[in-house]
Amino acid sequence: MAGQKRIALINDVTGFGRCSVTVQLPVISAMRVQACPLPTAILSVHTGFPHHYLDDYTEHMRPYMENWQENGLTFDAILTGFLGSEAQIDVVLECIARFKGRETILIVDPVMGDNGKLYSSYTPALCAKMRRLIPYADVVTPNLTEACQLLGIPYPAEGRTDDETLYRMAADIAAMGPRDVVITGLHAGERIKTYLYESGKGRSFDNEKIGRDRSGSGDAFAAIVAASLVRGIPLEMGARRAADFIGHCLTYAEELNLPWNWGLPFEEYLAELTM
């Protein structure tokens, strides 16, 4: 198994709702990449439910990763997701210092909000701290809300923008350090657009808009992109594959009439990701 790729997942573990590590681990495994969670919290259900139980894992994160280092573990990529506090971002910065080697790909999914609004746990100070991860990243995968937060600019009216504006935004994020930027979930009438900025060049593609937003979609997208990159698959191909996979899951979710907070019924489609 010496040639098997390995990704460290810095994200929460949620029992019900198909988000975070609960989505990323099986998706990455289906792509024949080993997924190694570093939990930020343990939740019974995600915070999109009326009631949830949360066990904050911040105080355990540092000894957890120190033990990884003591055992000589290395990773081909590190993927960050939802971070609940400034203290957790400090731990992630330490994790990057410990485990990001010359060939290690760091993918930062700056989970902060959606549809022009921040999540309830995110303060201006926490958003500012999130920006500290960007210079170390190779790839950043924000949605439009998060891209605006990273740049400190207003969210556009009704979330509408054009490729010229998206190019400037992506280029400004790339100027902070990352080589590539993927802006996800852009609403374009009856389509959903993904904007790619790769090594100074921008382009976009779109998919059919299906149903409503569902928990875990961003987690699945970032996981498929990360696993693709460590397998040597080009960024655009990985992003298109992620968008197509999520589209299939959304179609099935609509057929089942699942509540939005039950997430993507991805289990039916994992075989699509096997390479």
Tab-separated table of C-alpha atoms in Angstrom, residues 16-18 46 48-49 212-215 253-254 256-265:
chain	number	residue	atom	x	y	z
A	16	PHE	CA	-26.815	12.807	11.109
A	17	GLY	CA	-27.279	15.290	8.287
A	18	ARG	CA	-24.619	14.122	5.813
A	46	HIS	CA	-25.521	19.613	12.325
A	48	GLY	CA	-29.205	23.326	10.673
A	49	PHE	CA	-31.475	21.264	12.953
A	212	ARG	CA	-32.708	23.695	-3.182
A	213	ASP	CA	-29.384	24.012	-1.379
A	214	ARG	CA	-28.640	20.997	0.818
A	215	SER	CA	-26.245	20.416	3.681
A	253	ALA	CA	-32.929	13.907	-3.012
A	254	GLU	CA	-35.773	15.676	-4.819
A	256	LEU	CA	-37.213	11.231	-2.231
A	257	ASN	CA	-38.486	14.634	-1.051
A	258	LEU	CA	-35.802	14.737	1.636
A	259	PRO	CA	-35.660	17.713	3.999
A	260	TRP	CA	-32.759	20.032	3.084
A	261	ASN	CA	-30.959	19.346	6.349
A	262	TRP	CA	-30.840	15.595	5.686
A	263	GLY	CA	-28.159	16.319	3.094
A	264	LEU	CA	-27.239	14.476	-0.093
A	265	PRO	CA	-28.206	10.793	-0.519
